[in-house]
Amino acid sequence: MKLLVLLLGLSTIVNAQKSALLKDAVKFPLGASVNPRLMTENEAYRNIAKNELTGMTAENHMKMMLIHPATDRFDFVKGDEIVAFAAATGKRMHGHTLVWHNQVPQWMKDFQGDQKAWEELLKNHIQTVVSHYKGKIVGWDVVNESFLDDGSLRPTLWSEHIPDYIAKSFQWAHEADPDAILFYNDYGQDGKPKKMKAILDLVAELKRRGIPIHGLGLQMHINVDSKRNELQEVLDKSVATGLKIHLSELDIAVNPKNNPDFVYEEKAAKAQSELFNYIFKSYAEIPAKQQYGITFWNISDKDSWLRGYFKRPKEYPLLFDENYSKKPAYTELTKSLNNLN
Ligand code: XIL
C-alpha cells in the first residue's frame, strides 16, 4: 500500500514536472520577439525570455530602419545584444527581416538611381546584414509581406525599382550565408484565397527557377473570431509546399474591434485559450522536419504591438499577463500538449 502511494506520488511529481513549462511540451523551438530595452530594464520580462523560450527574434532591431540608419552606416548594437543573449541562454536566433516596405529609413526612401543602383543598394543591405550574423542567425525572413489581399504584388519601393526583387533578394541572402534557412513571411492568408495562391505560386516559381527558398513564415496575427477551417487550410497548403513552416508572429486578439468598454473575462479568455490549443495541436501534427517553430509576437499582453503600435489598450493577445504571470491559457495549453506526448 505504502509503495502504491509512493508510486502514485512519484508519478504526480513527474507529471507536474512534465506539464510545468510550455517549451518542454513541444518538440520544436518556441520563440518570442523581443525588445532590447525591455530585456535590459525589466527583470520579469528578461526572466521569461530566458526561462520560457528556446528561440528568439528581434521585434524591430534588425529591420532596415534601425539596422541601416544611413547610407554607409549600419547599427548592429541592439541586434548584437539580442543575439548575445540568445547565444548565452542557448536559444535559436531567427532574423527578421531583410526586405520590407515598412520601417524603411528615410535615406532609402529618398534614394535616386537607376535599376542597377537600386539593386546595389539592396544587395549591399542584405549581404552586409546576413554576413554580420553568419553562423549566429539560423534563419532569415528574407522578404516580408509582398502581396496584397487580392494576390497582386504590393507596390513598394522595391517592386517599383527592382524587377524580380523577391527572387534576387533570396539569391543575395543565400550568397552571403549558404547555410541560412531562408523564409518568405506574410500575414492574413486565412480567408484570402487570392493572397494564399499568390504566395504558393511564388514558391512554385522560385523552386522551378532554382532560387533558394526554404521556408514559409505564417505570421498568425489572428483573433478569437478567426475561422479554424481557414487557418487549417492555410497551414495545409503551406505544408504541401514541402518547405519549413514557421508560425512567426503569433498573437490572438480578443478585442479585434477595439471596443473601449471591453472587459477581458471568462468567455473571451476561454475562446482565446481554445484557439491557442487548436493552433499548437495543428502545428504539432505537421511533419517534424517541416517544424521550424512557433514564435509569439512579444512576451506579455502589456508589451504587445497591438497596444503600442495599434493603440488598442484593451487587448490581451499573449500568454503572459500585465504582471508577467502565466495566464490560464498558458497552463491549459501546456497540459493539453503534454497529453498529446
Ligand atoms: C511591428 C512591431 O511589433 C512594432 O513594434 C513596430 O512598430 C511595427 O512592426 N508584421 C511584421 C512585424 O512582420 O515586423 C511587425 O512588427 C508586425 C506585423
Tab-separated table of C-alpha atoms and ligand atoms in Angstrom:
chain	number	residue	atom	x	y	z
A	1	MET	CA	0.000	0.000	0.000
A	2	LYS	CA	2.725	2.385	1.030
A	3	LEU	CA	4.576	1.525	-2.163
A	4	LEU	CA	1.479	2.276	-4.245
A	5	VAL	CA	1.062	5.642	-2.554
A	6	LEU	CA	4.720	6.349	-3.145
A	7	LEU	CA	4.457	5.405	-6.818
A	8	LEU	CA	1.329	7.482	-7.294
A	9	GLY	CA	3.077	10.356	-5.584
A	10	LEU	CA	6.088	9.974	-7.835
A	11	SER	CA	4.015	9.857	-10.999
A	12	THR	CA	2.182	13.008	-9.887
A	13	ILE	CA	5.525	14.712	-9.419
A	14	VAL	CA	6.737	13.518	-12.814
A	15	ASN	CA	3.514	14.710	-14.463
A	16	ALA	CA	3.648	18.004	-12.654
A	17	GLN	CA	7.214	18.498	-13.830
A	18	LYS	CA	6.258	17.442	-17.300
A	19	SER	CA	3.486	19.982	-17.535
A	20	ALA	CA	5.238	22.947	-15.986
A	21	LEU	CA	6.756	24.661	-18.995
A	22	LEU	CA	5.251	25.144	-22.415
A	23	LYS	CA	8.654	24.917	-24.090
A	24	ASP	CA	9.028	21.373	-22.744
A	25	ALA	CA	5.607	20.341	-24.002
A	26	VAL	CA	6.566	20.967	-27.636
A	27	LYS	CA	9.127	19.247	-29.823
A	28	PHE	CA	10.001	22.345	-31.848
A	29	PRO	CA	11.601	25.690	-30.967
A	30	LEU	CA	9.326	28.062	-29.073
A	31	GLY	CA	10.238	31.700	-29.528
A	32	ALA	CA	9.101	35.245	-28.998
A	33	SER	CA	10.090	38.529	-30.496
A	34	VAL	CA	11.815	40.755	-28.008
A	35	ASN	CA	12.512	44.382	-27.370
A	36	PRO	CA	16.077	45.069	-26.180
A	37	ARG	CA	15.039	47.951	-23.933
A	38	LEU	CA	12.665	45.696	-22.004
A	39	MET	CA	15.331	42.987	-21.930
A	40	THR	CA	17.619	45.416	-20.109
A	41	GLU	CA	15.169	47.290	-17.911
A	42	ASN	CA	12.613	44.696	-16.948
A	43	GLU	CA	13.723	41.682	-14.974
A	44	ALA	CA	10.434	39.809	-15.204
A	45	TYR	CA	10.475	40.199	-18.988
A	46	ARG	CA	14.076	39.045	-19.201
A	47	ASN	CA	13.422	36.040	-16.986
A	48	ILE	CA	10.561	34.881	-19.157
A	49	ALA	CA	12.747	35.302	-22.232
A	50	LYS	CA	15.454	33.319	-20.522
A	51	ASN	CA	13.396	30.522	-18.988
A	52	GLU	CA	10.366	30.080	-21.191
A	53	LEU	CA	11.807	30.238	-24.696
A	54	THR	CA	14.033	28.176	-26.920
A	55	GLY	CA	14.004	30.636	-29.797
A	56	MET	CA	14.159	34.377	-30.261
A	57	THR	CA	13.502	37.101	-32.846
A	58	ALA	CA	14.233	40.833	-32.681
A	59	GLU	CA	10.877	42.603	-32.801
A	60	ASN	CA	12.292	45.653	-34.600
A	61	HIS	CA	16.048	45.989	-34.362
A	62	MET	CA	17.056	44.053	-37.463
A	63	LYS	CA	14.685	45.959	-39.735
A	64	MET	CA	16.162	48.330	-42.313
A	65	MET	CA	15.270	51.494	-40.446
A	66	LEU	CA	17.117	50.523	-37.291
A	67	ILE	CA	19.966	48.393	-38.604
A	68	HIS	CA	20.877	50.585	-41.599
A	69	PRO	CA	20.158	54.164	-40.490
A	70	ALA	CA	22.358	55.941	-43.050
A	71	THR	CA	23.792	55.148	-46.491
A	72	ASP	CA	27.124	53.952	-45.227
A	73	ARG	CA	26.243	53.197	-41.625
A	74	PHE	CA	24.921	50.001	-40.109
A	75	ASP	CA	23.965	49.871	-36.441
A	76	PHE	CA	24.259	46.357	-35.069
A	77	VAL	CA	24.400	47.283	-31.381
A	78	LYS	CA	20.897	46.244	-30.304
A	79	GLY	CA	20.709	43.295	-32.665
A	80	ASP	CA	24.031	42.058	-31.300
A	81	GLU	CA	22.727	42.382	-27.749
A	82	ILE	CA	19.795	40.120	-28.553
A	83	VAL	CA	21.993	37.645	-30.396
A	84	ALA	CA	24.421	37.542	-27.447
A	85	PHE	CA	21.567	36.886	-25.007
A	86	ALA	CA	20.220	34.128	-27.241
A	87	ALA	CA	23.659	32.542	-27.521
A	88	ALA	CA	24.327	32.779	-23.777
A	89	THR	CA	20.977	31.170	-22.945
A	90	GLY	CA	21.039	28.552	-25.703
A	91	LYS	CA	18.269	29.833	-27.955
A	92	ARG	CA	17.876	29.516	-31.686
A	93	MET	CA	18.023	33.004	-33.201
A	94	HIS	CA	15.750	33.944	-36.081
A	95	GLY	CA	16.371	37.016	-38.256
A	96	HIS	CA	13.559	39.445	-39.086
A	97	THR	CA	13.510	40.954	-41.704
A	98	LEU	CA	15.730	41.858	-44.661
A	99	VAL	CA	13.281	43.320	-47.184
A	100	TRP	CA	10.015	45.006	-46.230
A	101	HIS	CA	8.026	48.057	-47.291
A	102	ASN	CA	7.628	49.291	-43.709
A	103	GLN	CA	10.232	50.666	-41.334
A	104	VAL	CA	12.427	51.761	-44.225
A	105	PRO	CA	14.913	54.557	-43.367
A	106	GLN	CA	14.302	57.967	-44.877
A	107	TRP	CA	17.569	57.878	-46.826
A	108	MET	CA	16.361	54.805	-48.737
A	109	LYS	CA	13.029	56.465	-49.474
A	110	ASP	CA	14.923	59.473	-50.813
A	111	PHE	CA	17.423	57.439	-52.810
A	112	GLN	CA	17.730	58.310	-56.501
A	113	GLY	CA	19.241	55.971	-59.019
A	114	ASP	CA	18.663	53.608	-61.895
A	115	GLN	CA	17.758	49.944	-61.532
A	116	LYS	CA	21.401	48.939	-61.176
A	117	ALA	CA	21.943	51.435	-58.356
A	118	TRP	CA	18.839	50.210	-56.512
A	119	GLU	CA	19.983	46.626	-56.905
A	120	GLU	CA	23.363	47.534	-55.483
A	121	LEU	CA	21.719	49.254	-52.546
A	122	LEU	CA	19.503	46.289	-51.688
A	123	LYS	CA	22.183	43.686	-52.304
A	124	ASN	CA	24.603	45.575	-50.082
A	125	HIS	CA	21.976	45.871	-47.356
A	126	ILE	CA	21.073	42.188	-47.425
A	127	GLN	CA	24.622	40.900	-47.701
A	128	THR	CA	26.074	43.175	-45.020
A	129	VAL	CA	23.392	42.185	-42.504
A	130	VAL	CA	23.405	38.475	-43.327
A	131	SER	CA	27.232	38.331	-43.287
A	132	HIS	CA	27.366	40.128	-39.951
A	133	TYR	CA	25.176	37.439	-38.378
A	134	LYS	CA	26.511	34.478	-40.331
A	135	GLY	CA	26.685	31.423	-38.100
A	136	LYS	CA	24.683	33.187	-35.377
A	137	ILE	CA	21.319	33.544	-37.028
A	138	VAL	CA	19.864	30.260	-38.207
A	139	GLY	CA	17.100	31.538	-40.471
A	140	TRP	CA	16.023	34.828	-42.055
A	141	ASP	CA	12.733	36.337	-43.124
A	142	VAL	CA	14.226	37.452	-46.417
A	143	VAL	CA	11.140	39.103	-47.838
A	144	ASN	CA	8.151	40.224	-45.790
A	145	GLU	CA	4.586	40.961	-46.924
A	146	SER	CA	4.969	41.295	-50.695
A	147	PHE	CA	1.368	40.610	-51.647
A	148	LEU	CA	-1.898	42.463	-51.246
A	149	ASP	CA	-5.100	40.696	-50.249
A	150	ASP	CA	-6.142	40.390	-53.904
A	151	GLY	CA	-2.952	38.488	-54.693
A	152	SER	CA	-1.283	41.295	-56.627
A	153	LEU	CA	2.270	42.334	-55.943
A	154	ARG	CA	2.277	45.115	-53.355
A	155	PRO	CA	3.517	48.356	-54.880
A	156	THR	CA	6.581	49.274	-52.821
A	157	LEU	CA	9.917	50.961	-53.176
A	158	TRP	CA	11.346	47.564	-54.045
A	159	SER	CA	8.770	46.438	-56.604
A	160	GLU	CA	8.948	49.877	-58.205
A	161	HIS	CA	12.715	49.965	-58.680
A	162	ILE	CA	13.830	46.334	-58.875
A	163	PRO	CA	12.015	43.932	-61.172
A	164	ASP	CA	12.093	40.417	-59.722
A	165	TYR	CA	13.251	41.787	-56.346
A	166	ILE	CA	11.921	38.797	-54.407
A	167	ALA	CA	13.998	36.198	-56.260
A	168	LYS	CA	17.049	38.469	-56.254
A	169	SER	CA	16.773	39.035	-52.514
A	170	PHE	CA	16.750	35.304	-51.837
A	171	GLN	CA	19.768	34.812	-54.079
A	172	TRP	CA	21.719	37.611	-52.413
A	173	ALA	CA	20.919	36.308	-48.937
A	174	HIS	CA	21.960	32.807	-49.951
A	175	GLU	CA	25.268	34.042	-51.369
A	176	ALA	CA	26.048	35.742	-48.049
A	177	ASP	CA	25.201	32.694	-45.915
A	178	PRO	CA	24.618	29.452	-47.794
A	179	ASP	CA	23.647	27.711	-44.549
A	180	ALA	CA	20.882	30.118	-43.564
A	181	ILE	CA	17.289	28.920	-43.805
A	182	LEU	CA	15.509	31.462	-45.967
A	183	PHE	CA	11.844	32.362	-45.476
A	184	TYR	CA	9.125	34.260	-47.234
A	185	ASN	CA	6.945	35.725	-44.450
A	186	ASP	CA	3.399	37.113	-44.678
A	187	TYR	CA	0.149	37.631	-42.735
A	188	GLY	CA	-3.586	37.170	-43.094
A	189	GLN	CA	-3.739	34.385	-45.651
A	190	ASP	CA	-6.785	32.877	-43.907
A	191	GLY	CA	-9.981	33.741	-45.742
A	192	LYS	CA	-7.927	35.378	-48.517
A	193	PRO	CA	-7.543	32.652	-51.152
A	194	LYS	CA	-6.020	35.028	-53.708
A	195	LYS	CA	-3.283	36.108	-51.344
A	196	MET	CA	-2.633	32.486	-50.398
A	197	LYS	CA	-2.475	31.492	-54.053
A	198	ALA	CA	-0.023	34.292	-54.859
A	199	ILE	CA	2.306	33.001	-52.142
A	200	LEU	CA	2.044	29.403	-53.327
A	201	ASP	CA	2.636	30.497	-56.924
A	202	LEU	CA	5.698	32.430	-55.789
A	203	VAL	CA	7.083	29.364	-54.025
A	204	ALA	CA	6.461	27.188	-57.082
A	205	GLU	CA	8.105	29.710	-59.370
A	206	LEU	CA	11.156	30.200	-57.143
A	207	LYS	CA	11.593	26.448	-56.865
A	208	ARG	CA	11.216	25.979	-60.608
A	209	ARG	CA	13.944	28.567	-61.185
A	210	GLY	CA	16.201	27.010	-58.569
A	211	ILE	CA	16.068	30.081	-56.317
A	212	PRO	CA	16.933	29.124	-52.724
A	213	ILE	CA	13.786	29.361	-50.592
A	214	HIS	CA	13.499	27.035	-47.630
A	215	GLY	CA	10.583	28.182	-45.551
A	216	LEU	CA	7.269	29.938	-45.252
A	217	GLY	CA	6.557	32.229	-42.319
A	218	LEU	CA	2.889	32.474	-41.394
A	219	GLN	CA	2.699	35.481	-39.118
A	220	MET	CA	-0.561	34.403	-37.422
A	221	HIS	CA	-1.744	37.735	-36.119
A	222	ILE	CA	-5.172	36.259	-35.620
A	223	ASN	CA	-8.158	36.860	-33.362
A	224	VAL	CA	-10.777	34.884	-31.481
A	225	ASP	CA	-13.114	35.145	-34.470
A	226	SER	CA	-10.585	33.713	-36.937
A	227	LYS	CA	-12.053	30.636	-38.574
A	228	ARG	CA	-10.356	27.374	-37.767
A	229	ASN	CA	-11.096	25.777	-41.122
A	230	GLU	CA	-9.494	28.746	-42.873
A	231	LEU	CA	-6.428	28.666	-40.627
A	232	GLN	CA	-6.143	24.922	-41.158
A	233	GLU	CA	-6.378	25.352	-44.914
A	234	VAL	CA	-3.547	27.891	-44.860
A	235	LEU	CA	-1.418	25.525	-42.802
A	236	ASP	CA	-2.212	22.507	-45.000
A	237	LYS	CA	-1.457	24.357	-48.230
A	238	SER	CA	1.751	25.769	-46.797
A	239	VAL	CA	2.854	22.338	-45.589
A	240	ALA	CA	2.133	20.890	-49.036
A	241	THR	CA	4.963	23.036	-50.464
A	242	GLY	CA	7.385	20.819	-48.531
A	243	LEU	CA	9.087	23.909	-47.079
A	244	LYS	CA	9.732	24.514	-43.408
A	245	ILE	CA	6.841	26.276	-41.719
A	246	HIS	CA	7.301	28.971	-39.082
A	247	LEU	CA	4.335	30.394	-37.187
A	248	SER	CA	6.398	33.515	-36.949
A	249	GLU	CA	4.446	36.211	-35.105
A	250	LEU	CA	1.639	34.519	-33.209
A	251	ASP	CA	-0.841	36.520	-31.178
A	252	ILE	CA	-4.594	36.109	-30.722
A	253	ALA	CA	-6.546	39.339	-30.305
A	254	VAL	CA	-9.580	39.107	-28.030
A	255	ASN	CA	-10.967	42.574	-28.787
A	256	PRO	CA	-10.331	42.907	-32.528
A	257	LYS	CA	-12.735	45.827	-32.963
A	258	ASN	CA	-11.002	47.751	-30.164
A	259	ASN	CA	-14.170	48.228	-28.151
A	260	PRO	CA	-13.186	50.715	-25.403
A	261	ASP	CA	-15.588	49.085	-22.923
A	262	PHE	CA	-14.216	45.622	-23.488
A	263	VAL	CA	-13.674	43.533	-20.374
A	264	TYR	CA	-11.360	40.539	-20.645
A	265	GLU	CA	-13.322	37.883	-18.856
A	266	GLU	CA	-14.029	34.213	-18.997
A	267	LYS	CA	-15.784	33.925	-22.328
A	268	ALA	CA	-13.082	35.693	-24.342
A	269	ALA	CA	-10.279	34.108	-22.346
A	270	LYS	CA	-11.720	30.654	-22.991
A	271	ALA	CA	-12.200	31.252	-26.717
A	272	GLN	CA	-8.624	32.502	-26.897
A	273	SER	CA	-7.288	29.565	-24.926
A	274	GLU	CA	-9.109	27.106	-27.187
A	275	LEU	CA	-7.726	28.766	-30.292
A	276	PHE	CA	-4.171	28.659	-28.910
A	277	ASN	CA	-4.723	24.931	-28.313
A	278	TYR	CA	-6.029	24.451	-31.809
A	279	ILE	CA	-3.088	26.249	-33.401
A	280	PHE	CA	-0.465	24.373	-31.403
A	281	LYS	CA	-2.111	20.985	-31.967
A	282	SER	CA	-2.455	21.552	-35.702
A	283	TYR	CA	1.173	22.611	-35.859
A	284	ALA	CA	2.307	19.648	-33.760
A	285	GLU	CA	0.752	17.379	-36.396
A	286	ILE	CA	2.766	18.624	-39.356
A	287	PRO	CA	5.851	16.586	-40.298
A	288	ALA	CA	8.633	17.135	-37.762
A	289	LYS	CA	11.157	18.092	-40.432
A	290	GLN	CA	8.934	20.976	-41.502
A	291	GLN	CA	8.510	22.334	-37.963
A	292	TYR	CA	10.795	25.347	-37.744
A	293	GLY	CA	8.924	26.534	-34.655
A	294	ILE	CA	6.297	28.822	-33.204
A	295	THR	CA	7.187	32.388	-32.263
A	296	PHE	CA	4.952	34.721	-30.238
A	297	TRP	CA	4.937	38.388	-31.129
A	298	ASN	CA	6.425	39.680	-27.876
A	299	ILE	CA	6.041	38.338	-24.355
A	300	SER	CA	3.256	39.825	-22.229
A	301	ASP	CA	-0.046	41.490	-23.071
A	302	LYS	CA	1.451	44.762	-21.916
A	303	ASP	CA	4.263	44.589	-24.485
A	304	SER	CA	2.149	43.609	-27.484
A	305	TRP	CA	2.321	45.742	-30.620
A	306	LEU	CA	-1.489	45.691	-30.643
A	307	ARG	CA	-1.350	48.023	-27.650
A	308	GLY	CA	1.679	50.036	-28.691
A	309	TYR	CA	1.541	50.313	-32.468
A	310	PHE	CA	-2.210	49.953	-32.941
A	311	LYS	CA	-3.102	51.813	-29.734
A	312	ARG	CA	-5.566	49.209	-28.565
A	313	PRO	CA	-5.213	49.391	-24.777
A	314	LYS	CA	-7.914	46.778	-24.118
A	315	GLU	CA	-6.101	43.982	-25.876
A	316	TYR	CA	-4.732	40.809	-24.294
A	317	PRO	CA	-3.268	38.697	-27.090
A	318	LEU	CA	-0.489	36.666	-25.434
A	319	LEU	CA	0.083	34.010	-22.761
A	320	PHE	CA	1.557	36.249	-20.056
A	321	ASP	CA	-0.469	38.984	-18.372
A	322	GLU	CA	0.483	42.533	-17.467
A	323	ASN	CA	2.243	41.336	-14.318
A	324	TYR	CA	4.230	38.766	-16.273
A	325	SER	CA	2.237	35.944	-14.730
A	326	LYS	CA	1.146	32.960	-16.744
A	327	LYS	CA	-2.441	33.234	-17.892
A	328	PRO	CA	-4.789	30.240	-17.554
A	329	ALA	CA	-4.380	29.746	-21.326
A	330	TYR	CA	-0.674	29.031	-20.776
A	331	THR	CA	-1.437	26.271	-18.298
A	332	GLU	CA	-4.262	24.829	-20.388
A	333	LEU	CA	-2.108	24.738	-23.480
A	334	THR	CA	0.816	23.100	-21.700
A	335	LYS	CA	-1.452	20.484	-20.158
A	336	SER	CA	-3.184	19.593	-23.381
A	337	LEU	CA	0.109	19.364	-25.288
A	338	ASN	CA	1.556	17.114	-22.609
A	339	ASN	CA	-1.431	14.837	-23.040
A	340	LEU	CA	-0.517	14.522	-26.710
A	341	ASN	CA	3.025	13.415	-25.941
B	1	XIL	C1	5.730	45.537	-35.689
B	1	XIL	C2	6.336	45.750	-34.314
B	1	XIL	O1	5.775	44.815	-33.432
B	1	XIL	C3	6.093	47.157	-33.852
B	1	XIL	O2	6.784	47.414	-32.641
B	1	XIL	C4	6.541	48.150	-34.914
B	1	XIL	O3	6.218	49.449	-34.516
B	1	XIL	C5	5.895	47.828	-36.247
B	1	XIL	O4	6.178	46.489	-36.605
B	1	XIL	N1	4.361	42.192	-39.271
B	1	XIL	C6	5.717	42.108	-39.121
B	1	XIL	C7	6.355	42.726	-37.941
B	1	XIL	O5	6.374	41.439	-39.922
B	1	XIL	O6	7.637	43.206	-38.224
B	1	XIL	C8	5.524	43.827	-37.357
B	1	XIL	O7	6.131	44.262	-36.154
B	1	XIL	C9	4.117	43.345	-37.136
B	1	XIL	C10	3.479	42.929	-38.425
